[in-house]
Amino acid sequence: MFHFLEEVAPVDPMGGLFGMLPMLIICIALFYFMLIRPENKRKKEAEKMRSELRSGDRITTIGGIQGVVVDVKTDKFVIETGADQVRIEFAMWALSTNDTAAEKAKEAAKKAEEERAKKKADKKMKK
């Protein structure tokens, strides 16, 4: 009556584990390269931006307040906002963007691109 139960092949419990191991390794690698690594890169860039903050830089805080840096301390900075020259002190982690540094980076990238184009044109002319 229940003969179909006798025909089932025995299952190796360790075979399933070793079959899933490559898939588990692939999932961990994807998790690392898509989530952990980019986040660490963003943290390093933010820390570099905060360490390179200087007086006179135009910045934006995480709250959206824009101003010019007046004083930089180890864990705080003071900005001056608006025409009435209001000064506000912020914690260093509140820095969102350094507009002055971003403009300098864009100018440097533009100059580098122009140099590459000029070298390429000179190379073409020599041929």
Short mmCIF file of C-alpha atoms in Angstrom, two decimals:
data_model
loop_
_atom_site.label_atom_id
_atom_site.label_comp_id
_atom_site.label_asym_id
_atom_site.label_seq_id
_atom_site.Cartn_x
_atom_site.Cartn_y
_atom_site.Cartn_z
CA MET A 1 0.00 0.00 0.00
CA PHE A 2 2.76 2.51 0.89
CA HIS A 3 5.43 1.15 -1.43
CA PHE A 4 6.47 4.58 -2.73
CA LEU A 5 8.15 5.37 0.61
CA GLU A 6 10.55 2.49 0.16
CA GLU A 7 11.69 3.74 -3.25
CA VAL A 8 13.01 7.10 -2.02
CA ALA A 9 16.80 7.32 -2.17
CA PRO A 10 18.61 8.23 1.05
CA VAL A 11 19.62 11.91 1.24
CA ASP A 12 23.07 12.98 2.40
CA PRO A 13 22.54 15.89 4.85
CA MET A 14 26.05 17.27 4.23
CA GLY A 15 25.60 17.34 0.44
CA GLY A 16 23.08 20.17 0.67
CA LEU A 17 25.42 22.26 2.83
CA PHE A 18 28.33 21.95 0.42
CA GLY A 19 26.02 22.70 -2.48
CA MET A 20 24.91 25.95 -0.84
CA LEU A 21 28.41 27.06 0.18
CA PRO A 22 29.40 28.61 -3.20
CA MET A 23 26.11 30.53 -3.33
CA LEU A 24 26.66 31.78 0.23
CA ILE A 25 30.18 32.96 -0.66
CA ILE A 26 28.85 34.77 -3.74
CA CYS A 27 26.16 36.50 -1.65
CA ILE A 28 28.72 37.65 0.93
CA ALA A 29 31.03 38.96 -1.83
CA LEU A 30 28.17 40.87 -3.47
CA PHE A 31 27.15 42.31 -0.10
CA TYR A 32 30.72 43.47 0.51
CA PHE A 33 31.28 45.05 -2.92
CA MET A 34 27.85 46.68 -3.19
CA LEU A 35 27.29 47.90 0.38
CA ILE A 36 30.29 47.83 2.71
CA ARG A 37 33.08 48.97 0.38
CA PRO A 38 31.25 52.03 -1.06
CA GLU A 39 30.18 53.11 2.43
CA ASN A 40 33.77 52.93 3.69
CA LYS A 41 34.90 54.96 0.68
CA ARG A 42 32.30 57.67 1.40
CA LYS A 43 33.38 57.80 5.05
CA LYS A 44 37.03 58.25 4.06
CA GLU A 45 36.14 61.03 1.60
CA ALA A 46 34.03 62.82 4.24
CA GLU A 47 36.82 62.54 6.81
CA LYS A 48 39.33 63.89 4.27
CA MET A 49 37.01 66.82 3.46
CA ARG A 50 36.64 67.64 7.16
CA SER A 51 40.37 67.43 7.81
CA GLU A 52 41.12 69.78 4.88
CA LEU A 53 38.64 72.46 6.03
CA ARG A 54 40.29 75.92 6.10
CA SER A 55 39.22 79.46 6.96
CA GLY A 56 37.67 81.20 3.97
CA ASP A 57 36.06 78.06 2.50
CA ARG A 58 32.41 78.29 1.42
CA ILE A 59 30.55 75.35 2.97
CA THR A 60 27.09 73.87 3.44
CA THR A 61 26.06 72.09 6.64
CA ILE A 62 23.88 68.99 6.82
CA GLY A 63 21.03 71.31 7.88
CA GLY A 64 21.40 73.36 4.68
CA ILE A 65 23.01 76.42 6.27
CA GLN A 66 25.54 78.02 3.92
CA GLY A 67 28.37 80.29 4.92
CA VAL A 68 32.07 81.05 4.98
CA VAL A 69 34.34 79.34 7.49
CA VAL A 70 35.85 81.82 9.95
CA ASP A 71 37.56 79.51 12.47
CA VAL A 72 38.46 75.82 12.51
CA LYS A 73 39.11 73.85 15.70
CA THR A 74 39.79 70.14 16.11
CA ASP A 75 36.16 69.10 16.48
CA LYS A 76 34.26 72.33 15.71
CA PHE A 77 34.16 75.12 13.15
CA VAL A 78 32.61 78.57 13.05
CA ILE A 79 30.89 79.97 9.97
CA GLU A 80 29.71 83.44 9.07
CA THR A 81 26.37 83.62 7.28
CA GLY A 82 24.60 86.35 5.38
CA ALA A 83 25.22 90.07 5.05
CA ASP A 84 24.63 90.67 8.75
CA GLN A 85 27.70 88.50 9.54
CA VAL A 86 26.04 86.16 12.02
CA ARG A 87 28.57 83.63 13.34
CA ILE A 88 27.47 80.10 14.20
CA GLU A 89 29.57 77.30 15.69
CA PHE A 90 29.02 73.74 14.44
CA ALA A 91 30.38 70.31 15.26
CA MET A 92 32.74 69.02 12.58
CA TRP A 93 30.39 66.13 11.69
CA ALA A 94 27.74 68.70 10.63
CA LEU A 95 29.78 69.62 7.52
CA SER A 96 28.03 68.41 4.38
CA THR A 97 29.95 69.94 1.45
CA ASN A 98 32.95 72.17 0.97
CA ASP A 99 32.01 74.21 -2.09
CA THR A 100 35.43 75.90 -2.35
CA ALA A 101 37.27 72.57 -2.44
CA ALA A 102 34.76 71.18 -4.96
CA GLU A 103 35.32 74.16 -7.27
CA LYS A 104 39.10 73.75 -7.00
CA ALA A 105 38.79 70.05 -7.81
CA LYS A 106 36.65 70.84 -10.87
CA GLU A 107 39.18 73.41 -12.07
CA ALA A 108 42.05 70.95 -11.57
CA ALA A 109 40.16 68.24 -13.48
CA LYS A 110 39.41 70.69 -16.30
CA LYS A 111 43.09 71.71 -16.54
CA ALA A 112 44.18 68.07 -16.54
CA GLU A 113 41.70 67.30 -19.32
CA GLU A 114 42.96 70.26 -21.36
CA GLU A 115 46.55 69.07 -20.87
CA ARG A 116 45.63 65.56 -22.03
CA ALA A 117 43.83 66.96 -25.08
CA LYS A 118 46.81 69.21 -25.86
CA LYS A 119 49.27 66.30 -25.58
CA LYS A 120 47.03 64.17 -27.77
CA ALA A 121 46.84 66.93 -30.40
CA ASP A 122 50.63 67.44 -30.29
CA LYS A 123 51.14 63.70 -30.69
CA LYS A 124 48.81 63.71 -33.69
CA MET A 125 50.63 66.63 -35.27
CA LYS A 126 54.01 64.84 -34.94
CA LYS A 127 52.72 61.85 -36.90
#
